[in-house]
PDB file of C-alpha atoms in Angstrom:
ATOM      1  CA  PHE A   1      63.964  69.159  77.978  1.00  0.00           C
ATOM      2  CA  ARG A   2      62.791  67.308  80.950  1.00  0.00           C
ATOM      3  CA  TYR A   3      65.867  64.839  80.348  1.00  0.00           C
ATOM      4  CA  GLY A   4      68.104  67.631  80.183  1.00  0.00           C
ATOM      5  CA  LEU A   5      67.152  68.934  83.090  1.00  0.00           C
ATOM      6  CA  ASN A   6      67.653  65.322  84.831  1.00  0.00           C
ATOM      7  CA  LYS A   7      71.160  64.744  83.605  1.00  0.00           C
ATOM      8  CA  TYR A   8      72.517  68.185  84.694  1.00  0.00           C
ATOM      9  CA  ARG A   9      71.130  67.441  88.086  1.00  0.00           C
ATOM     10  CA  MET A  10      73.287  64.497  87.246  1.00  0.00           C
ATOM     11  CA  TRP A  11      76.033  66.319  86.463  1.00  0.00           C
ATOM     12  CA  ARG A  12      76.244  68.726  89.188  1.00  0.00           C
ATOM     13  CA  ARG A  13      74.800  66.839  92.163  1.00  0.00           C
ATOM     14  CA  PRO A  14      75.636  63.521  94.306  1.00  0.00           C
ATOM     15  CA  TYR A  15      73.483  60.349  93.174  1.00  0.00           C
ATOM     16  CA  HIS A  16      71.654  60.925  96.012  1.00  0.00           C
ATOM     17  CA  VAL A  17      70.464  64.121  95.603  1.00  0.00           C
ATOM     18  CA  TRP A  18      69.312  63.892  92.323  1.00  0.00           C
ATOM     19  CA  ASN A  19      68.410  60.303  91.862  1.00  0.00           C
ATOM     20  CA  ARG A  20      66.795  58.956  95.443  1.00  0.00           C
ATOM     21  CA  THR A  21      64.501  62.331  96.337  1.00  0.00           C
ATOM     22  CA  ASP A  22      63.625  60.507  98.824  1.00  0.00           C
ATOM     23  CA  SER A  23      66.472  59.631 100.678  1.00  0.00           C
ATOM     24  CA  LYS A  24      66.041  61.471 103.725  1.00  0.00           C
ATOM     25  CA  SER A  25      62.677  59.527 104.162  1.00  0.00           C
ATOM     26  CA  ARG A  26      64.303  56.716 103.226  1.00  0.00           C
ATOM     27  CA  TRP A  27      67.110  57.275 106.318  1.00  0.00           C
ATOM     28  CA  LYS A  28      63.868  58.404 108.460  1.00  0.00           C
ATOM     29  CA  SER A  29      62.365  54.744 108.156  1.00  0.00           C
ATOM     30  CA  ILE A  30      65.876  52.967 108.778  1.00  0.00           C
ATOM     31  CA  GLN A  31      67.012  54.734 111.330  1.00  0.00           C
ATOM     32  CA  ASN A  32      63.536  53.828 113.597  1.00  0.00           C
ATOM     33  CA  ASN A  33      64.410  50.061 113.213  1.00  0.00           C
ATOM     34  CA  ILE A  34      68.458  50.712 114.707  1.00  0.00           C
ATOM     35  CA  ASP A  35      68.648  49.035 118.506  1.00  0.00           C
ATOM     36  CA  SER A  36      71.025  50.069 120.987  1.00  0.00           C
ATOM     37  CA  GLU A  37      73.055  46.739 120.306  1.00  0.00           C
ATOM     38  CA  ASP A  38      73.117  47.671 116.472  1.00  0.00           C
ATOM     39  CA  GLY A  39      76.912  48.373 116.038  1.00  0.00           C
ATOM     40  CA  SER A  40      78.070  47.562 112.770  1.00  0.00           C
ATOM     41  CA  ALA A  41      77.026  48.058 109.378  1.00  0.00           C
ATOM     42  CA  ILE A  42      77.358  47.252 105.928  1.00  0.00           C
ATOM     43  CA  ASP A  43      75.882  48.713 102.682  1.00  0.00           C
ATOM     44  CA  ILE A  44      76.044  46.859  99.940  1.00  0.00           C
ATOM     45  CA  GLY A  45      75.480  48.669  96.617  1.00  0.00           C
ATOM     46  CA  CYS A  46      75.585  52.208  98.500  1.00  0.00           C
ATOM     47  CA  ALA A  47      76.275  54.601  95.175  1.00  0.00           C
ATOM     48  CA  SER A  48      76.745  58.341  96.482  1.00  0.00           C
ATOM     49  CA  GLY A  49      77.261  56.796 100.296  1.00  0.00           C
ATOM     50  CA  PHE A  50      75.117  59.273 101.762  1.00  0.00           C
ATOM     51  CA  LEU A  51      72.988  56.262 103.866  1.00  0.00           C
ATOM     52  CA  THR A  52      76.206  54.999 104.582  1.00  0.00           C
ATOM     53  CA  LYS A  53      77.271  57.916 106.282  1.00  0.00           C
ATOM     54  CA  LYS A  54      74.051  58.299 107.976  1.00  0.00           C
ATOM     55  CA  LEU A  55      74.202  54.725 109.839  1.00  0.00           C
ATOM     56  CA  SER A  56      78.331  55.774 111.242  1.00  0.00           C
ATOM     57  CA  GLU A  57      76.332  59.256 112.869  1.00  0.00           C
ATOM     58  CA  LYS A  58      74.316  57.085 113.942  1.00  0.00           C
ATOM     59  CA  GLY A  59      77.419  55.317 115.827  1.00  0.00           C
ATOM     60  CA  LEU A  60      77.899  52.062 113.843  1.00  0.00           C
ATOM     61  CA  PHE A  61      80.688  51.251 111.997  1.00  0.00           C
ATOM     62  CA  SER A  62      79.910  51.488 108.504  1.00  0.00           C
ATOM     63  CA  ILE A  63      81.081  49.536 105.328  1.00  0.00           C
ATOM     64  CA  GLY A  64      80.131  51.104 102.091  1.00  0.00           C
ATOM     65  CA  VAL A  65      80.603  48.527  99.299  1.00  0.00           C
ATOM     66  CA  GLU A  66      80.202  49.674  95.678  1.00  0.00           C
ATOM     67  CA  PHE A  67      81.234  48.858  92.159  1.00  0.00           C
ATOM     68  CA  ASP A  68      80.602  51.959  89.525  1.00  0.00           C
ATOM     69  CA  GLU A  69      83.464  54.274  89.939  1.00  0.00           C
ATOM     70  CA  LYS A  70      82.079  57.213  89.568  1.00  0.00           C
ATOM     71  CA  ARG A  71      79.768  56.855  92.603  1.00  0.00           C
ATOM     72  CA  LEU A  72      82.551  55.424  94.721  1.00  0.00           C
ATOM     73  CA  LYS A  73      84.954  59.051  94.054  1.00  0.00           C
ATOM     74  CA  GLU A  74      81.883  61.088  94.786  1.00  0.00           C
ATOM     75  CA  SER A  75      80.939  58.908  98.237  1.00  0.00           C
ATOM     76  CA  ARG A  76      85.103  59.369  98.749  1.00  0.00           C
ATOM     77  CA  ALA A  77      85.625  62.596  97.839  1.00  0.00           C
ATOM     78  CA  LEU A  78      82.210  63.591 100.189  1.00  0.00           C
ATOM     79  CA  TYR A  79      83.217  61.548 103.393  1.00  0.00           C
ATOM     80  CA  SER A  80      86.289  60.888 103.123  1.00  0.00           C
ATOM     81  CA  GLU A  81      87.497  62.459 106.412  1.00  0.00           C
ATOM     82  CA  GLU A  82      84.392  60.640 108.672  1.00  0.00           C
ATOM     83  CA  GLU A  83      85.230  58.687 111.725  1.00  0.00           C
ATOM     84  CA  GLY A  84      84.269  54.845 111.683  1.00  0.00           C
ATOM     85  CA  LEU A  85      83.300  54.895 107.882  1.00  0.00           C
ATOM     86  CA  SER A  86      84.610  53.212 104.789  1.00  0.00           C
ATOM     87  CA  PHE A  87      84.032  52.422 101.224  1.00  0.00           C
ATOM     88  CA  SER A  88      85.258  50.178  98.797  1.00  0.00           C
ATOM     89  CA  ARG A  89      85.130  49.460  95.451  1.00  0.00           C
ATOM     90  CA  TYR A  90      83.917  45.728  95.610  1.00  0.00           C
ATOM     91  CA  ARG A  91      81.723  43.890  92.398  1.00  0.00           C
ATOM     92  CA  VAL A  92      80.072  40.948  94.910  1.00  0.00           C
ATOM     93  CA  GLY A  93      78.816  37.324  93.370  1.00  0.00           C
ATOM     94  CA  PRO A  94      78.871  34.301  94.005  1.00  0.00           C
ATOM     95  CA  GLU A  95      82.075  33.604  93.974  1.00  0.00           C
ATOM     96  CA  ASN A  96      82.888  36.676  96.713  1.00  0.00           C
ATOM     97  CA  ILE A  97      80.064  37.614  98.352  1.00  0.00           C
ATOM     98  CA  GLU A  98      81.175  34.782 101.984  1.00  0.00           C
ATOM     99  CA  ASN A  99      84.217  37.489 102.220  1.00  0.00           C
ATOM    100  CA  LEU A 100      82.143  40.121 102.772  1.00  0.00           C
ATOM    101  CA  PRO A 101      82.335  40.523 106.722  1.00  0.00           C
ATOM    102  CA  SER A 102      79.915  40.063 109.437  1.00  0.00           C
ATOM    103  CA  THR A 103      77.655  42.984 110.551  1.00  0.00           C
ATOM    104  CA  ASP A 104      74.233  43.716 112.258  1.00  0.00           C
ATOM    105  CA  ILE A 105      72.849  45.520 109.498  1.00  0.00           C
ATOM    106  CA  CYS A 106      73.013  45.018 106.089  1.00  0.00           C
ATOM    107  CA  LEU A 107      71.598  47.354 103.090  1.00  0.00           C
ATOM    108  CA  LEU A 108      70.197  45.983 100.480  1.00  0.00           C
ATOM    109  CA  LEU A 109      68.653  48.757  98.344  1.00  0.00           C
ATOM    110  CA  THR A 110      67.359  48.615  94.576  1.00  0.00           C
ATOM    111  CA  VAL A 111      70.455  45.410  94.474  1.00  0.00           C
ATOM    112  CA  TYR A 112      68.667  42.248  94.822  1.00  0.00           C
ATOM    113  CA  HIS A 113      66.897  42.703  91.151  1.00  0.00           C
ATOM    114  CA  HIS A 114      70.639  42.893  89.712  1.00  0.00           C
ATOM    115  CA  TRP A 115      71.973  39.931  90.762  1.00  0.00           C
ATOM    116  CA  THR A 116      69.001  38.129  89.540  1.00  0.00           C
ATOM    117  CA  ALA A 117      69.229  39.543  86.458  1.00  0.00           C
ATOM    118  CA  HIS A 118      73.658  39.057  86.260  1.00  0.00           C
ATOM    119  CA  TYR A 119      73.702  35.426  87.983  1.00  0.00           C
ATOM    120  CA  GLY A 120      70.444  33.992  88.241  1.00  0.00           C
ATOM    121  CA  PRO A 121      67.342  33.298  90.949  1.00  0.00           C
ATOM    122  CA  GLU A 122      69.485  30.180  92.485  1.00  0.00           C
ATOM    123  CA  ASN A 123      72.774  32.210  92.856  1.00  0.00           C
ATOM    124  CA  ALA A 124      70.865  34.989  93.819  1.00  0.00           C
ATOM    125  CA  GLU A 125      68.719  33.429  96.620  1.00  0.00           C
ATOM    126  CA  ASN A 126      72.177  31.922  97.206  1.00  0.00           C
ATOM    127  CA  MET A 127      73.407  35.147  98.066  1.00  0.00           C
ATOM    128  CA  LEU A 128      71.109  36.680 100.181  1.00  0.00           C
ATOM    129  CA  ARG A 129      71.127  33.274 102.548  1.00  0.00           C
ATOM    130  CA  ILE A 130      74.859  34.202 102.441  1.00  0.00           C
ATOM    131  CA  VAL A 131      73.808  37.722 103.608  1.00  0.00           C
ATOM    132  CA  SER A 132      71.466  36.782 106.088  1.00  0.00           C
ATOM    133  CA  VAL A 133      73.374  34.767 107.999  1.00  0.00           C
ATOM    134  CA  ASN A 134      76.043  37.551 108.416  1.00  0.00           C
ATOM    135  CA  SER A 135      73.447  40.191 109.570  1.00  0.00           C
ATOM    136  CA  ASP A 136      70.738  40.224 112.284  1.00  0.00           C
ATOM    137  CA  LYS A 137      68.924  42.861 109.754  1.00  0.00           C
ATOM    138  CA  ILE A 138      68.413  43.539 106.397  1.00  0.00           C
ATOM    139  CA  PHE A 139      67.092  46.593 105.352  1.00  0.00           C
ATOM    140  CA  PHE A 140      65.729  45.011 101.470  1.00  0.00           C
ATOM    141  CA  GLU A 141      64.295  47.287  98.354  1.00  0.00           C
ATOM    142  CA  LEU A 142      62.787  45.983  95.476  1.00  0.00           C
ATOM    143  CA  PRO A 143      61.309  47.955  92.177  1.00  0.00           C
ATOM    144  CA  LYS A 144      57.629  47.620  91.990  1.00  0.00           C
ATOM    145  CA  ASP A 145      58.279  47.448  88.510  1.00  0.00           C
ATOM    146  CA  LEU A 146      58.030  43.874  87.534  1.00  0.00           C
ATOM    147  CA  GLU A 147      60.254  44.149  84.489  1.00  0.00           C
ATOM    148  CA  LYS A 148      62.936  45.570  86.479  1.00  0.00           C
ATOM    149  CA  ASN A 149      62.100  43.362  89.053  1.00  0.00           C
ATOM    150  CA  ASN A 150      63.587  40.205  88.277  1.00  0.00           C
ATOM    151  CA  MET A 151      62.892  37.634  91.520  1.00  0.00           C
ATOM    152  CA  PHE A 152      59.511  36.531  89.851  1.00  0.00           C
ATOM    153  CA  GLU A 153      59.128  33.263  87.495  1.00  0.00           C
ATOM    154  CA  THR A 154      55.173  34.336  88.069  1.00  0.00           C
ATOM    155  CA  SER A 155      53.350  36.563  85.767  1.00  0.00           C
ATOM    156  CA  ILE A 156      50.760  37.287  89.113  1.00  0.00           C
ATOM    157  CA  ASP A 157      49.472  41.180  88.788  1.00  0.00           C
ATOM    158  CA  LEU A 158      50.987  42.960  91.495  1.00  0.00           C
ATOM    159  CA  ASP A 159      49.391  46.449  90.429  1.00  0.00           C
ATOM    160  CA  SER A 160      48.137  47.010  94.583  1.00  0.00           C
ATOM    161  CA  ASP A 161      50.293  47.163  97.557  1.00  0.00           C
ATOM    162  CA  GLN A 162      48.965  44.499  98.842  1.00  0.00           C
ATOM    163  CA  GLY A 163      49.645  42.446  96.501  1.00  0.00           C
ATOM    164  CA  PHE A 164      53.407  43.251  96.157  1.00  0.00           C
ATOM    165  CA  ARG A 165      53.821  43.004  99.739  1.00  0.00           C
ATOM    166  CA  ASP A 166      51.940  39.607 100.172  1.00  0.00           C
ATOM    167  CA  LYS A 167      54.219  38.066  96.933  1.00  0.00           C
ATOM    168  CA  HIS A 168      57.360  39.259  98.794  1.00  0.00           C
ATOM    169  CA  ILE A 169      56.370  37.654 102.159  1.00  0.00           C
ATOM    170  CA  GLU A 170      55.965  34.390 100.071  1.00  0.00           C
ATOM    171  CA  PHE A 171      59.661  35.060  98.886  1.00  0.00           C
ATOM    172  CA  VAL A 172      61.069  36.094 101.735  1.00  0.00           C
ATOM    173  CA  GLU A 173      58.977  33.195 103.484  1.00  0.00           C
ATOM    174  CA  LYS A 174      60.305  30.288 101.145  1.00  0.00           C
ATOM    175  CA  VAL A 175      64.487  31.492 101.364  1.00  0.00           C
ATOM    176  CA  LEU A 176      64.592  32.790 104.492  1.00  0.00           C
ATOM    177  CA  PRO A 177      62.772  30.533 106.293  1.00  0.00           C
ATOM    178  CA  GLY A 178      62.834  31.711 110.175  1.00  0.00           C
ATOM    179  CA  SER A 179      63.083  35.183 109.347  1.00  0.00           C
ATOM    180  CA  GLN A 180      60.974  37.844 110.300  1.00  0.00           C
ATOM    181  CA  PHE A 181      59.532  40.715 107.946  1.00  0.00           C
ATOM    182  CA  LYS A 182      57.630  44.141 107.459  1.00  0.00           C
ATOM    183  CA  LEU A 183      57.605  46.593 104.994  1.00  0.00           C
ATOM    184  CA  ILE A 184      59.137  49.927 106.436  1.00  0.00           C
ATOM    185  CA  HIS A 185      59.249  52.634 103.385  1.00  0.00           C
ATOM    186  CA  LYS A 186      57.439  53.064 100.208  1.00  0.00           C
ATOM    187  CA  ALA A 187      59.650  55.498  97.769  1.00  0.00           C
ATOM    188  CA  GLU A 188      58.692  58.694  96.456  1.00  0.00           C
ATOM    189  CA  TYR A 189      60.166  59.863  92.630  1.00  0.00           C
ATOM    190  CA  PRO A 190      58.700  63.299  92.302  1.00  0.00           C
ATOM    191  CA  PHE A 191      60.507  63.972  88.991  1.00  0.00           C
ATOM    192  CA  VAL A 192      59.981  60.312  87.994  1.00  0.00           C
ATOM    193  CA  GLU A 193      56.383  58.171  86.661  1.00  0.00           C
ATOM    194  CA  ASP A 194      55.639  55.494  87.644  1.00  0.00           C
ATOM    195  CA  ARG A 195      58.076  54.359  89.603  1.00  0.00           C
ATOM    196  CA  GLU A 196      57.762  52.645  93.216  1.00  0.00           C
ATOM    197  CA  ASP A 197      60.640  51.246  95.347  1.00  0.00           C
ATOM    198  CA  PHE A 198      59.486  49.046  98.148  1.00  0.00           C
ATOM    199  CA  MET A 199      61.901  49.137 101.496  1.00  0.00           C
ATOM    200  CA  PHE A 200      61.162  45.203 103.896  1.00  0.00           C
ATOM    201  CA  LEU A 201      62.786  45.059 106.823  1.00  0.00           C
ATOM    202  CA  ILE A 202      64.050  41.035 107.346  1.00  0.00           C
ATOM    203  CA  ASP A 203      64.708  40.174 110.801  1.00  0.00           C
ATOM    204  CA  CYS A 204      67.157  37.024 110.589  1.00  0.00           C
ATOM    205  CA  SER A 205      68.921  37.182 114.172  1.00  0.00           C
ATOM    206  CA  ASN A 206      67.521  32.771 114.096  1.00  0.00           C
ATOM    207  CA  ILE A 207      69.722  32.400 111.100  1.00  0.00           C
ATOM    208  CA  THR A 208      73.010  31.495 112.085  1.00  0.00           C
ATOM    209  CA  SER A 209      74.453  28.980 109.579  1.00  0.00           C
ATOM    210  CA  MET A 210      73.117  28.034 105.902  1.00  0.00           C
ATOM    211  CA  ASP A 211      73.723  24.078 107.125  1.00  0.00           C
ATOM    212  CA  GLN A 212      69.285  25.629 108.239  1.00  0.00           C
ATOM    213  CA  PHE A 213      68.198  25.898 104.784  1.00  0.00           C
TER     214      PHE A 213
END
């Protein structure tokens, strides 16, 4: 019954409503870290476009990138007439990530672990470096579940929030030396047991060239 109920929600409501039940609190954490000088944003893996839309409401020229055709149709149906907002169907990979525009802000939310799964850790790390060169801030979110989080080549116990945070700090310091890093949000899933996603803000304004790596 519970599975059927969730499938019904999926059919009747946009992705950000039925699946990401913490969309409003996620946005609050992002909004609190947007400065007046931030003028543009890209949302890689934007799903139904809720956060992309919120960025445009904040006054940022905002682009949502999504390969899933169903999610892209949702976003265009919901927000097609909005000023300063656009959506593009595009599969981001190592061969084309450099084609994405430079922006002040990049949302990379529950996307990176898919990169490691599809392209391998080395390619995924290089993709993240390219994003850091093209953006001053990256909002970076990963699932806490190690079965979904392929970025770690370790069996370290990350049951505690502190252990998870420390491991990510170590990862960012290795991949993006010179960046600043802080935890800004912890997800809530009322309809999904044992799932927690953590969102981090990476300040990479000091990274301006791939030559720095």
